């Protein structure tokens, strides 16, 4: 379906242009910068609503496709964008989270305000471009460009070890991406000089006798190097806790809610349809790494004393569900993986914003420094409880839906697989409720806690919007699953037809 209006291009370029305007406004007009940033983020979100309102859930074809425009004629590189049921929700999620991040920074960020807000607006447009790209080079450029604003956000506005964390984040992700570029160049040659991702889905890639001369296996490992770091999968996950701890609140929110989804999206968009044989051959390897992330990282989260680090390890464990569901090759599990990514975007963003609310008041993330917060911040404590329960996978919250679907999909394959996956419900409840009890309940821990003020109207609006999303998805997930159903079925048929 060809778009009658360039909604996707508007979703990509409105935030980028708004970010450039904010950057030009500068810190001398910080109040104007905030309003321009909020307007740019809000308009960027509003132009994504027609994508969902006009989406046809009965077809797996790309929709809102804009006419391909030649970008680099010599290599047949084109500006070509479109979305299907797999990608459209990520565009909406990203634009929604950007509005909340800009609103959350209204008072908490006082240093280089214009540059801070501009970084998030530009990153929002780049992320939308990544999810909408139908050209391999366009995807790669957007995918890599997202590193720059996040690197700056961590390196400029982060904590005491921000430079170390920013460099580690950049090097981990850049190294894997270079191997992905080599894979794209190979596909370009095999497809007869096309960078179209849809053409790549139909390229016949032969098999070798051994893994070292099997083109599919080698291409899969090249893509794995890029996408596994983004998820992040064990054992290439170590950059994430450092990045989260040092990043400012907005950086942690976007990192957890959106940037981590690029890895899962990459596996679904590239690895499965382009390399179905290798995906089947290496499914056991991927499932094993996913289970290690779910079980082992869940145990690591139990011993954390820093709230941000605990939520970071929680993210790694929950994203293990995404890769597990992706490589089970059944519709229930794959839809569960997609639902889990959207839900994790809501829940992780909310938890990091809750930590940000407390940090703005106490300038501490250590669990031991708190206690009895509910006595002085009852409204905030109620909202944080909802997000903590969603992180545990409580029924009627979004956290339950995706995990339940993946566990049910696992049960169709093997009982013990489902059993190991379900341990995250136990560990998740243990580390999340332990943190919540120590921070919120009990007697007031110290005089600093006793002097805290409850969440203000701006903070309540931001957290309330996420609470509404968590409950809506938990109580009525059909609008989300209906959109992705046709695309998921078509993808699995394609993978099954080319094993």
CSV table of C-alpha atoms in Angstrom, one decimal:
chain,number,residue,atom,x,y,z
A,1,UNK,CA,0.0,0.0,0.0
A,2,UNK,CA,1.5,3.3,-1.1
A,3,UNK,CA,1.0,6.2,1.3
A,4,UNK,CA,-1.2,9.2,0.1
A,5,UNK,CA,0.7,11.4,2.6
A,6,UNK,CA,4.4,11.0,3.7
A,7,UNK,CA,3.5,10.1,7.3
A,8,UNK,CA,6.7,8.1,7.8
A,9,UNK,CA,9.0,10.8,6.4
A,10,UNK,CA,7.2,13.3,8.7
A,11,UNK,CA,7.8,11.0,11.7
A,12,UNK,CA,11.5,10.8,10.8
A,13,UNK,CA,12.3,14.4,9.8
A,14,UNK,CA,10.0,16.5,12.1
A,15,UNK,CA,11.9,15.5,15.3
A,16,UNK,CA,15.3,15.9,13.5
A,17,UNK,CA,14.4,19.4,12.2
A,18,UNK,CA,12.9,20.3,15.6
A,19,UNK,CA,16.2,19.1,17.2
A,20,UNK,CA,18.2,21.3,14.9
A,21,UNK,CA,16.0,24.3,15.7
A,22,UNK,CA,16.4,23.7,19.4
A,23,UNK,CA,20.2,23.4,18.9
A,24,UNK,CA,20.2,26.7,17.0
A,25,UNK,CA,18.2,28.4,19.8
A,26,UNK,CA,20.9,27.6,22.3
A,27,UNK,CA,21.1,27.9,26.1
A,28,UNK,CA,20.6,31.6,26.1
A,29,UNK,CA,17.0,30.9,25.4
A,30,UNK,CA,16.6,27.7,27.4
A,31,UNK,CA,12.9,28.3,28.1
A,32,UNK,CA,12.1,28.7,24.4
A,33,UNK,CA,14.3,25.6,23.7
A,34,UNK,CA,12.1,23.5,26.1
A,35,UNK,CA,8.9,24.6,24.4
A,36,UNK,CA,10.2,24.1,20.9
A,37,UNK,CA,11.5,20.6,21.9
A,38,UNK,CA,8.1,19.7,23.5
A,39,UNK,CA,6.2,21.0,20.4
A,40,UNK,CA,8.6,19.1,18.1
A,41,UNK,CA,8.2,15.9,20.1
A,42,UNK,CA,4.4,16.2,20.3
A,43,UNK,CA,4.0,16.9,16.6
A,44,UNK,CA,6.4,14.0,15.9
A,45,UNK,CA,4.1,11.7,17.9
A,46,UNK,CA,0.9,13.1,16.4
A,47,UNK,CA,2.0,12.3,12.8
A,48,UNK,CA,2.5,8.6,13.8
A,49,UNK,CA,-1.1,8.3,14.9
A,50,UNK,CA,-2.4,8.0,11.2
A,51,UNK,CA,0.0,5.1,10.8
A,52,UNK,CA,-2.0,3.1,13.3
A,53,UNK,CA,-5.4,4.5,12.5
A,54,UNK,CA,-5.0,3.7,8.8
A,55,UNK,CA,-3.2,0.4,9.2
A,56,UNK,CA,-4.8,-2.6,7.5
A,57,UNK,CA,-4.2,-5.6,9.9
A,58,UNK,CA,-5.5,-8.1,7.3
A,59,UNK,CA,-2.4,-7.9,5.0
A,60,UNK,CA,1.3,-8.7,5.6
A,61,UNK,CA,2.4,-6.3,2.9
A,62,UNK,CA,4.4,-3.1,3.6
A,63,UNK,CA,2.1,-0.1,4.2
A,64,UNK,CA,2.5,3.6,4.0
A,65,UNK,CA,5.3,2.9,1.5
A,66,UNK,CA,6.7,6.1,-0.1
A,67,UNK,CA,8.0,6.1,-3.6
A,68,UNK,CA,11.7,5.1,-3.6
A,69,UNK,CA,14.0,8.1,-4.3
A,70,UNK,CA,17.4,7.5,-5.6
A,71,UNK,CA,20.0,8.5,-3.0
A,72,UNK,CA,23.3,7.2,-4.3
A,73,UNK,CA,22.7,6.3,-8.0
A,74,UNK,CA,26.0,4.5,-8.6
A,75,UNK,CA,25.3,1.8,-6.0
A,76,UNK,CA,21.5,1.8,-6.4
A,77,UNK,CA,21.0,3.1,-2.9
A,78,UNK,CA,17.5,4.6,-2.3
A,79,UNK,CA,15.5,6.5,0.3
A,80,UNK,CA,12.7,4.0,0.7
A,81,UNK,CA,10.5,3.7,3.8
A,82,UNK,CA,7.5,1.6,4.8
A,83,UNK,CA,6.1,-0.3,7.8
A,84,UNK,CA,4.3,-3.6,8.4
A,85,UNK,CA,2.7,-5.1,11.5
A,86,UNK,CA,6.1,-5.8,12.9
A,87,UNK,CA,7.6,-2.3,12.7
A,88,UNK,CA,4.7,0.1,12.9
A,89,UNK,CA,4.2,-0.2,16.7
A,90,UNK,CA,7.9,0.5,17.3
A,91,UNK,CA,7.6,3.9,15.5
A,92,UNK,CA,4.6,4.8,17.6
A,93,UNK,CA,6.4,3.6,20.8
A,94,UNK,CA,9.5,5.6,20.1
A,95,UNK,CA,7.6,8.8,19.3
A,96,UNK,CA,5.5,8.4,22.5
A,97,UNK,CA,8.6,7.9,24.7
A,98,UNK,CA,10.3,10.9,23.2
A,99,UNK,CA,7.4,13.2,24.4
A,100,UNK,CA,7.7,11.8,27.9
A,101,UNK,CA,11.5,12.2,28.0
A,102,UNK,CA,11.3,15.8,26.9
A,103,UNK,CA,8.6,16.5,29.5
A,104,UNK,CA,10.6,14.7,32.2
A,105,UNK,CA,13.6,16.9,31.6
A,106,UNK,CA,11.7,20.1,32.1
A,107,UNK,CA,13.1,20.9,35.5
A,108,UNK,CA,15.7,18.2,36.2
A,109,UNK,CA,18.2,19.2,33.4
A,110,UNK,CA,19.7,22.6,33.9
A,111,UNK,CA,23.1,22.2,32.1
A,112,UNK,CA,23.3,22.6,28.3
A,113,UNK,CA,19.5,22.3,28.1
A,114,UNK,CA,19.2,22.9,24.3
A,115,UNK,CA,21.9,20.4,23.4
A,116,UNK,CA,20.3,17.8,25.7
A,117,UNK,CA,16.8,18.1,24.2
A,118,UNK,CA,18.2,18.3,20.7
A,119,UNK,CA,20.0,15.0,21.1
A,120,UNK,CA,16.8,13.2,22.1
A,121,UNK,CA,14.8,14.8,19.2
A,122,UNK,CA,17.4,13.9,16.6
A,123,UNK,CA,17.7,10.4,18.1
A,124,UNK,CA,14.0,9.9,17.9
A,125,UNK,CA,13.9,10.7,14.2
A,126,UNK,CA,16.9,8.4,13.5
A,127,UNK,CA,15.2,5.6,15.4
A,128,UNK,CA,12.0,6.0,13.4
A,129,UNK,CA,14.1,5.8,10.3
A,130,UNK,CA,15.7,2.6,11.4
A,131,UNK,CA,12.4,0.9,12.0
A,132,UNK,CA,10.9,2.2,8.7
A,133,UNK,CA,13.9,1.7,6.3
A,134,UNK,CA,13.4,-0.6,3.4
A,135,UNK,CA,16.9,-0.1,2.0
A,136,UNK,CA,19.9,-1.8,3.5
A,137,UNK,CA,22.2,1.2,3.4
A,138,UNK,CA,19.5,3.5,4.7
A,139,UNK,CA,18.9,1.1,7.6
A,140,UNK,CA,22.6,0.9,8.3
A,141,UNK,CA,23.0,4.7,8.3
A,142,UNK,CA,20.1,5.3,10.6
A,143,UNK,CA,21.2,2.3,12.8
A,144,UNK,CA,24.7,3.7,13.2
A,145,UNK,CA,23.6,7.3,13.5
A,146,UNK,CA,21.6,6.6,16.7
A,147,UNK,CA,24.9,5.9,18.4
A,148,UNK,CA,26.1,9.5,18.2
A,149,UNK,CA,23.4,11.3,20.2
A,150,UNK,CA,23.3,8.5,22.8
A,151,UNK,CA,27.1,8.6,23.1
A,152,UNK,CA,26.8,12.4,23.7
A,153,UNK,CA,24.0,12.0,26.2
A,154,UNK,CA,26.0,9.6,28.3
A,155,UNK,CA,29.3,11.3,27.8
A,156,UNK,CA,28.2,14.9,28.6
A,157,UNK,CA,25.3,14.6,31.0
A,158,UNK,CA,26.2,11.3,32.7
A,159,UNK,CA,27.7,10.4,36.1
A,160,UNK,CA,31.3,10.4,37.3
A,161,UNK,CA,32.4,7.5,35.0
A,162,UNK,CA,30.4,8.7,32.0
A,163,UNK,CA,33.3,8.8,29.6
A,164,UNK,CA,34.2,5.2,30.3
A,165,UNK,CA,30.6,4.1,29.9
A,166,UNK,CA,30.1,6.1,26.7
A,167,UNK,CA,33.2,4.7,25.1
A,168,UNK,CA,32.4,1.2,26.1
A,169,UNK,CA,28.9,1.6,24.7
A,170,UNK,CA,30.2,3.0,21.4
A,171,UNK,CA,32.9,0.4,20.9
A,172,UNK,CA,30.7,-2.6,21.7
A,173,UNK,CA,28.0,-1.6,19.3
A,174,UNK,CA,30.3,-0.2,16.5
A,175,UNK,CA,32.4,-3.4,16.2
A,176,UNK,CA,29.3,-5.6,15.6
A,177,UNK,CA,27.9,-3.1,13.2
A,178,UNK,CA,31.0,-3.3,11.0
A,179,UNK,CA,30.4,-7.1,10.5
A,180,UNK,CA,26.8,-6.3,9.7
A,181,UNK,CA,27.9,-4.0,7.0
A,182,UNK,CA,30.1,-6.7,5.4
A,183,UNK,CA,27.0,-9.0,5.4
A,184,UNK,CA,25.0,-6.3,3.7
A,185,UNK,CA,27.7,-5.9,1.0
A,186,UNK,CA,27.6,-9.7,0.4
A,187,UNK,CA,23.8,-9.6,0.0
A,188,UNK,CA,24.1,-6.7,-2.3
A,189,UNK,CA,26.4,-8.7,-4.6
A,190,UNK,CA,24.2,-11.9,-4.4
A,191,UNK,CA,21.0,-9.9,-5.2
A,192,UNK,CA,22.5,-8.5,-8.4
A,193,UNK,CA,23.2,-5.0,-7.1
A,194,UNK,CA,20.2,-4.3,-4.9
A,195,UNK,CA,20.1,-2.9,-1.4
A,196,UNK,CA,16.3,-3.5,-1.1
A,197,UNK,CA,15.6,-5.5,2.1
A,198,UNK,CA,12.6,-7.0,0.5
A,199,UNK,CA,14.7,-8.3,-2.4
A,200,UNK,CA,17.2,-9.8,0.1
A,201,UNK,CA,14.3,-11.8,1.6
A,202,UNK,CA,14.2,-13.8,-1.7
A,203,UNK,CA,17.9,-14.1,-2.4
A,204,UNK,CA,18.8,-17.8,-2.7
A,205,UNK,CA,21.9,-18.3,-0.4
A,206,UNK,CA,23.5,-21.7,-0.7
A,207,UNK,CA,24.8,-23.9,2.1
A,208,UNK,CA,28.2,-25.4,2.7
A,209,UNK,CA,29.3,-28.7,4.1
A,210,UNK,CA,30.9,-27.2,7.2
A,211,UNK,CA,30.1,-24.1,9.2
A,212,UNK,CA,33.3,-22.3,8.1
A,213,UNK,CA,32.3,-22.5,4.4
A,214,UNK,CA,28.6,-22.2,4.9
A,215,UNK,CA,27.5,-18.7,3.6
A,216,UNK,CA,24.3,-18.7,5.6
A,217,UNK,CA,26.0,-19.5,8.9
A,218,UNK,CA,28.7,-16.9,8.3
A,219,UNK,CA,26.2,-14.3,7.4
A,220,UNK,CA,24.1,-15.2,10.4
A,221,UNK,CA,27.1,-14.8,12.7
A,222,UNK,CA,27.9,-11.4,11.2
A,223,UNK,CA,24.4,-10.2,11.8
A,224,UNK,CA,24.4,-11.8,15.3
A,225,UNK,CA,27.5,-9.7,16.2
A,226,UNK,CA,25.5,-6.5,15.6
A,227,UNK,CA,22.1,-7.5,16.9
A,228,UNK,CA,23.2,-9.5,20.0
A,229,UNK,CA,25.0,-6.5,21.4
A,230,UNK,CA,22.0,-4.3,20.9
A,231,UNK,CA,19.6,-6.7,22.7
A,232,UNK,CA,21.9,-7.3,24.7
A,233,UNK,CA,22.5,-11.0,24.9
A,234,UNK,CA,24.8,-12.8,27.3
A,235,UNK,CA,27.8,-12.6,27.3
A,236,UNK,CA,28.0,-9.3,25.3
A,237,UNK,CA,25.7,-7.5,27.8
A,238,UNK,CA,28.3,-6.0,30.1
A,239,UNK,CA,28.2,-2.5,28.5
A,240,UNK,CA,24.5,-2.0,29.4
A,241,UNK,CA,24.7,-1.8,33.3
A,242,UNK,CA,27.6,0.7,33.0
A,243,UNK,CA,25.7,2.8,30.4
A,244,UNK,CA,22.5,2.8,32.5
A,245,UNK,CA,24.3,3.7,35.8
A,246,UNK,CA,26.2,6.6,34.2
A,247,UNK,CA,23.4,7.9,31.8
A,248,UNK,CA,21.0,10.6,32.9
A,249,UNK,CA,17.4,9.6,33.4
A,250,UNK,CA,16.3,10.4,29.9
A,251,UNK,CA,19.3,8.5,28.4
A,252,UNK,CA,18.4,5.4,30.5
A,253,UNK,CA,14.7,5.7,29.4
A,254,UNK,CA,15.5,5.8,25.7
A,255,UNK,CA,18.2,3.2,26.0
A,256,UNK,CA,16.0,0.7,27.7
A,257,UNK,CA,12.7,1.5,26.0
A,258,UNK,CA,13.9,1.9,22.4
A,259,UNK,CA,17.5,1.2,21.6
A,260,UNK,CA,17.5,-2.3,23.0
A,261,UNK,CA,14.6,-3.1,20.6
A,262,UNK,CA,16.9,-2.6,17.6
A,263,UNK,CA,18.5,-5.9,18.3
A,264,UNK,CA,15.3,-8.0,18.5
A,265,UNK,CA,13.9,-6.1,15.5
A,266,UNK,CA,17.1,-6.9,13.5
A,267,UNK,CA,16.8,-10.6,14.2
A,268,UNK,CA,13.2,-10.6,13.0
A,269,UNK,CA,13.7,-8.3,10.0
A,270,UNK,CA,17.0,-9.7,8.7
A,271,UNK,CA,18.2,-13.0,10.3
A,272,UNK,CA,15.0,-15.0,10.1
A,273,UNK,CA,13.7,-14.1,6.6
A,274,UNK,CA,17.1,-13.8,4.8
A,275,UNK,CA,18.8,-16.7,6.5
A,276,UNK,CA,16.1,-19.3,7.4
A,277,UNK,CA,18.4,-22.3,7.1
A,278,UNK,CA,21.0,-20.8,9.5
A,279,UNK,CA,18.3,-19.6,11.8
A,280,UNK,CA,17.0,-23.1,12.2
A,281,UNK,CA,20.4,-24.6,12.5
A,282,UNK,CA,21.5,-22.1,15.2
A,283,UNK,CA,18.1,-21.9,17.0
A,284,UNK,CA,19.4,-24.2,19.8
A,285,UNK,CA,22.4,-21.9,20.3
A,286,UNK,CA,20.1,-18.8,20.4
A,287,UNK,CA,17.7,-20.5,22.8
A,288,UNK,CA,20.6,-21.5,25.1
A,289,UNK,CA,21.9,-18.0,25.3
A,290,UNK,CA,18.4,-16.6,25.9
A,291,UNK,CA,17.8,-19.0,28.8
A,292,UNK,CA,21.2,-18.0,30.3
A,293,UNK,CA,20.1,-14.4,30.1
A,294,UNK,CA,16.7,-15.2,31.7
A,295,UNK,CA,18.0,-17.3,34.6
A,296,UNK,CA,21.6,-16.2,35.3
A,297,UNK,CA,21.0,-12.5,34.8
A,298,UNK,CA,17.9,-12.7,36.9
A,299,UNK,CA,20.1,-14.1,39.7
A,300,UNK,CA,22.6,-11.3,39.2
A,301,UNK,CA,19.9,-8.7,39.5
A,302,UNK,CA,19.1,-10.1,43.0
A,303,UNK,CA,22.4,-9.0,44.5
A,304,UNK,CA,22.4,-5.4,43.1
A,305,UNK,CA,22.4,-2.5,45.5
A,306,UNK,CA,22.0,0.3,42.9
A,307,UNK,CA,18.4,0.8,41.7
A,308,UNK,CA,19.5,1.6,38.2
A,309,UNK,CA,21.8,-1.3,37.9
A,310,UNK,CA,19.1,-3.7,39.2
A,311,UNK,CA,16.7,-2.4,36.5
A,312,UNK,CA,19.4,-2.7,33.9
A,313,UNK,CA,20.0,-6.4,34.7
A,314,UNK,CA,16.2,-6.8,34.8
A,315,UNK,CA,16.1,-5.5,31.2
A,316,UNK,CA,18.7,-8.0,30.0
A,317,UNK,CA,16.7,-10.9,31.6
A,318,UNK,CA,13.4,-9.7,30.1
A,319,UNK,CA,15.0,-9.2,26.7
A,320,UNK,CA,16.0,-12.8,26.9
A,321,UNK,CA,12.3,-13.6,26.4
A,322,UNK,CA,12.5,-11.7,23.1
A,323,UNK,CA,15.3,-13.8,21.6
A,324,UNK,CA,13.7,-17.0,23.0
A,325,UNK,CA,10.4,-16.3,21.4
A,326,UNK,CA,12.0,-15.2,18.1
A,327,UNK,CA,13.8,-18.6,17.6
A,328,UNK,CA,11.0,-20.9,18.6
A,329,UNK,CA,9.4,-20.5,15.2
A,330,UNK,CA,5.8,-20.5,16.2
A,331,UNK,CA,3.3,-17.6,15.9
A,332,UNK,CA,2.4,-17.5,19.6
A,333,UNK,CA,6.0,-17.2,20.7
A,334,UNK,CA,7.0,-14.7,18.0
A,335,UNK,CA,4.0,-12.5,18.7
A,336,UNK,CA,4.8,-12.8,22.4
A,337,UNK,CA,8.4,-11.6,21.7
A,338,UNK,CA,7.0,-8.5,19.9
A,339,UNK,CA,4.5,-7.8,22.7
A,340,UNK,CA,7.3,-8.2,25.2
A,341,UNK,CA,9.4,-5.6,23.4
A,342,UNK,CA,6.5,-3.1,23.4
A,343,UNK,CA,5.7,-3.8,27.0
A,344,UNK,CA,9.3,-3.6,28.1
A,345,UNK,CA,9.4,-0.2,26.5
A,346,UNK,CA,6.6,1.0,28.7
A,347,UNK,CA,7.7,-0.7,32.0
A,348,UNK,CA,11.4,-0.1,31.8
A,349,UNK,CA,10.9,3.6,30.8
A,350,UNK,CA,8.5,4.0,33.8
A,351,UNK,CA,10.9,2.4,36.3
A,352,UNK,CA,13.9,4.5,35.2
A,353,UNK,CA,11.7,7.6,35.4
A,354,UNK,CA,10.7,6.6,38.9
A,355,UNK,CA,14.4,6.3,39.9
A,356,UNK,CA,14.9,9.7,38.2
A,357,UNK,CA,12.2,11.2,40.4
A,358,UNK,CA,13.9,9.9,43.5
A,359,UNK,CA,17.4,10.8,42.3
A,360,UNK,CA,16.4,14.4,41.6
A,361,UNK,CA,15.4,14.8,45.2
A,362,UNK,CA,18.1,12.7,47.0
A,363,UNK,CA,21.0,12.5,44.5
A,364,UNK,CA,21.4,8.8,45.4
A,365,UNK,CA,20.5,5.6,43.6
A,366,UNK,CA,21.6,3.3,46.5
A,367,UNK,CA,18.7,1.2,47.8
A,368,UNK,CA,20.1,1.4,51.3
A,369,UNK,CA,19.8,5.2,51.4
A,370,UNK,CA,16.0,5.0,51.2
A,371,UNK,CA,13.2,3.5,53.2
A,372,UNK,CA,9.7,4.7,54.1
A,373,UNK,CA,9.2,6.7,50.9
A,374,UNK,CA,5.5,5.9,51.0
A,375,UNK,CA,5.1,8.0,54.1
A,376,UNK,CA,6.0,11.2,52.3
A,377,UNK,CA,5.3,10.3,48.6
A,378,UNK,CA,2.1,8.3,48.6
A,379,UNK,CA,1.1,9.1,45.0
A,380,UNK,CA,4.5,8.4,43.6
A,381,UNK,CA,4.6,5.1,45.7
A,382,UNK,CA,1.3,4.0,44.2
A,383,UNK,CA,2.5,4.5,40.6
A,384,UNK,CA,5.8,2.9,41.3
A,385,UNK,CA,4.0,-0.1,42.7
A,386,UNK,CA,2.1,-0.6,39.5
A,387,UNK,CA,5.3,-0.5,37.5
A,388,UNK,CA,7.0,-2.9,39.9
A,389,UNK,CA,4.2,-5.3,39.6
A,390,UNK,CA,4.3,-5.1,35.8
A,391,UNK,CA,8.0,-5.8,35.9
A,392,UNK,CA,7.1,-9.0,37.9
A,393,UNK,CA,4.7,-10.1,35.2
A,394,UNK,CA,1.5,-9.5,37.2
A,395,UNK,CA,-1.7,-10.4,35.3
A,396,UNK,CA,-3.7,-7.4,33.9
A,397,UNK,CA,-0.4,-5.6,33.3
A,398,UNK,CA,1.5,-5.5,30.0
A,399,UNK,CA,4.4,-7.3,31.6
A,400,UNK,CA,2.3,-10.5,31.9
A,401,UNK,CA,1.1,-10.7,28.3
A,402,UNK,CA,4.3,-11.1,26.4
A,403,UNK,CA,5.9,-13.4,28.9
A,404,UNK,CA,2.8,-15.6,29.1
A,405,UNK,CA,2.7,-15.9,25.2
A,406,UNK,CA,6.4,-16.8,25.0
A,407,UNK,CA,6.0,-19.4,27.8
A,408,UNK,CA,3.0,-20.9,26.1
A,409,UNK,CA,4.9,-21.0,22.8
A,410,UNK,CA,7.8,-22.7,24.6
A,411,UNK,CA,5.4,-25.2,26.1
A,412,UNK,CA,4.5,-26.3,22.5
A,413,UNK,CA,8.2,-27.1,21.9
A,414,UNK,CA,9.3,-28.6,25.3
A,415,UNK,CA,8.1,-28.5,28.8
A,416,UNK,CA,11.5,-27.9,30.4
A,417,UNK,CA,12.1,-25.0,28.1
A,418,UNK,CA,8.9,-23.4,29.3
A,419,UNK,CA,9.9,-24.2,32.9
A,420,UNK,CA,13.2,-22.5,32.6
A,421,UNK,CA,11.7,-19.5,30.9
A,422,UNK,CA,9.0,-19.3,33.6
A,423,UNK,CA,11.7,-18.9,36.3
A,424,UNK,CA,11.9,-15.2,35.3
A,425,UNK,CA,8.5,-14.7,36.9
A,426,UNK,CA,10.0,-15.9,40.2
A,427,UNK,CA,13.3,-14.1,40.0
A,428,UNK,CA,11.6,-11.0,38.6
A,429,UNK,CA,9.2,-10.9,41.6
A,430,UNK,CA,12.1,-11.5,44.0
A,431,UNK,CA,14.5,-8.7,42.9
A,432,UNK,CA,11.7,-6.1,42.0
A,433,UNK,CA,9.7,-6.5,45.2
A,434,UNK,CA,12.9,-6.6,47.3
A,435,UNK,CA,13.9,-3.3,45.8
A,436,UNK,CA,10.4,-1.8,46.2
A,437,UNK,CA,10.1,-3.0,49.8
A,438,UNK,CA,13.5,-1.5,50.8
A,439,UNK,CA,12.9,1.8,49.1
A,440,UNK,CA,9.2,2.4,49.7
A,441,UNK,CA,7.9,0.5,52.7
A,442,UNK,CA,9.0,0.5,56.4
A,443,UNK,CA,9.9,3.4,58.7
A,444,UNK,CA,11.4,6.5,57.2
A,445,UNK,CA,15.1,5.7,56.6
A,446,UNK,CA,16.7,9.0,57.4
A,447,UNK,CA,16.0,12.8,57.6
A,448,UNK,CA,16.6,13.3,53.9
A,449,UNK,CA,13.8,10.9,53.1
A,450,UNK,CA,11.5,12.6,55.6
A,451,UNK,CA,12.0,15.9,53.8
A,452,UNK,CA,11.0,14.5,50.4
A,453,UNK,CA,8.1,16.0,48.5
A,454,UNK,CA,5.6,14.0,46.6
A,455,UNK,CA,5.6,13.8,42.8
A,456,UNK,CA,4.4,17.1,41.2
A,457,UNK,CA,1.8,17.4,38.4
A,458,UNK,CA,4.3,17.2,35.6
A,459,UNK,CA,5.8,14.0,37.0
A,460,UNK,CA,2.3,12.5,37.6
A,461,UNK,CA,1.3,13.2,34.1
A,462,UNK,CA,4.4,11.5,32.6
A,463,UNK,CA,4.1,8.5,34.9
A,464,UNK,CA,0.3,8.4,34.5
A,465,UNK,CA,0.6,8.2,30.7
A,466,UNK,CA,2.9,5.1,31.1
A,467,UNK,CA,0.6,3.6,33.7
A,468,UNK,CA,-2.4,3.9,31.3
A,469,UNK,CA,-0.3,2.2,28.6
A,470,UNK,CA,0.7,-0.6,30.9
A,471,UNK,CA,-2.8,-1.3,32.0
A,472,UNK,CA,-4.4,-0.9,28.6
A,473,UNK,CA,-1.9,-3.5,27.1
A,474,UNK,CA,-2.4,-5.8,30.1
A,475,UNK,CA,-6.2,-5.7,30.1
A,476,UNK,CA,-6.8,-5.5,26.3
A,477,UNK,CA,-3.8,-6.6,24.3
A,478,UNK,CA,-5.9,-7.4,21.1
A,479,UNK,CA,-5.2,-4.1,19.4
A,480,UNK,CA,-1.5,-4.8,19.6
A,481,UNK,CA,-1.5,-8.4,18.6
A,482,UNK,CA,-4.1,-7.9,15.8
A,483,UNK,CA,-1.7,-5.5,14.0
A,484,UNK,CA,1.2,-7.9,14.0
A,485,UNK,CA,-0.7,-11.1,13.4
A,486,UNK,CA,-0.6,-11.2,9.5
A,487,UNK,CA,3.0,-10.1,9.3
A,488,UNK,CA,4.1,-12.7,11.8
A,489,UNK,CA,2.3,-15.5,10.0
A,490,UNK,CA,3.7,-14.4,6.7
A,491,UNK,CA,7.2,-14.3,8.1
A,492,UNK,CA,7.0,-17.8,9.6
A,493,UNK,CA,5.6,-19.2,6.4
A,494,UNK,CA,8.5,-17.7,4.5
A,495,UNK,CA,11.0,-19.2,7.0
A,496,UNK,CA,9.3,-22.6,6.9
A,497,UNK,CA,9.3,-22.6,3.1
A,498,UNK,CA,13.1,-22.0,2.9
A,499,UNK,CA,14.7,-24.1,5.7
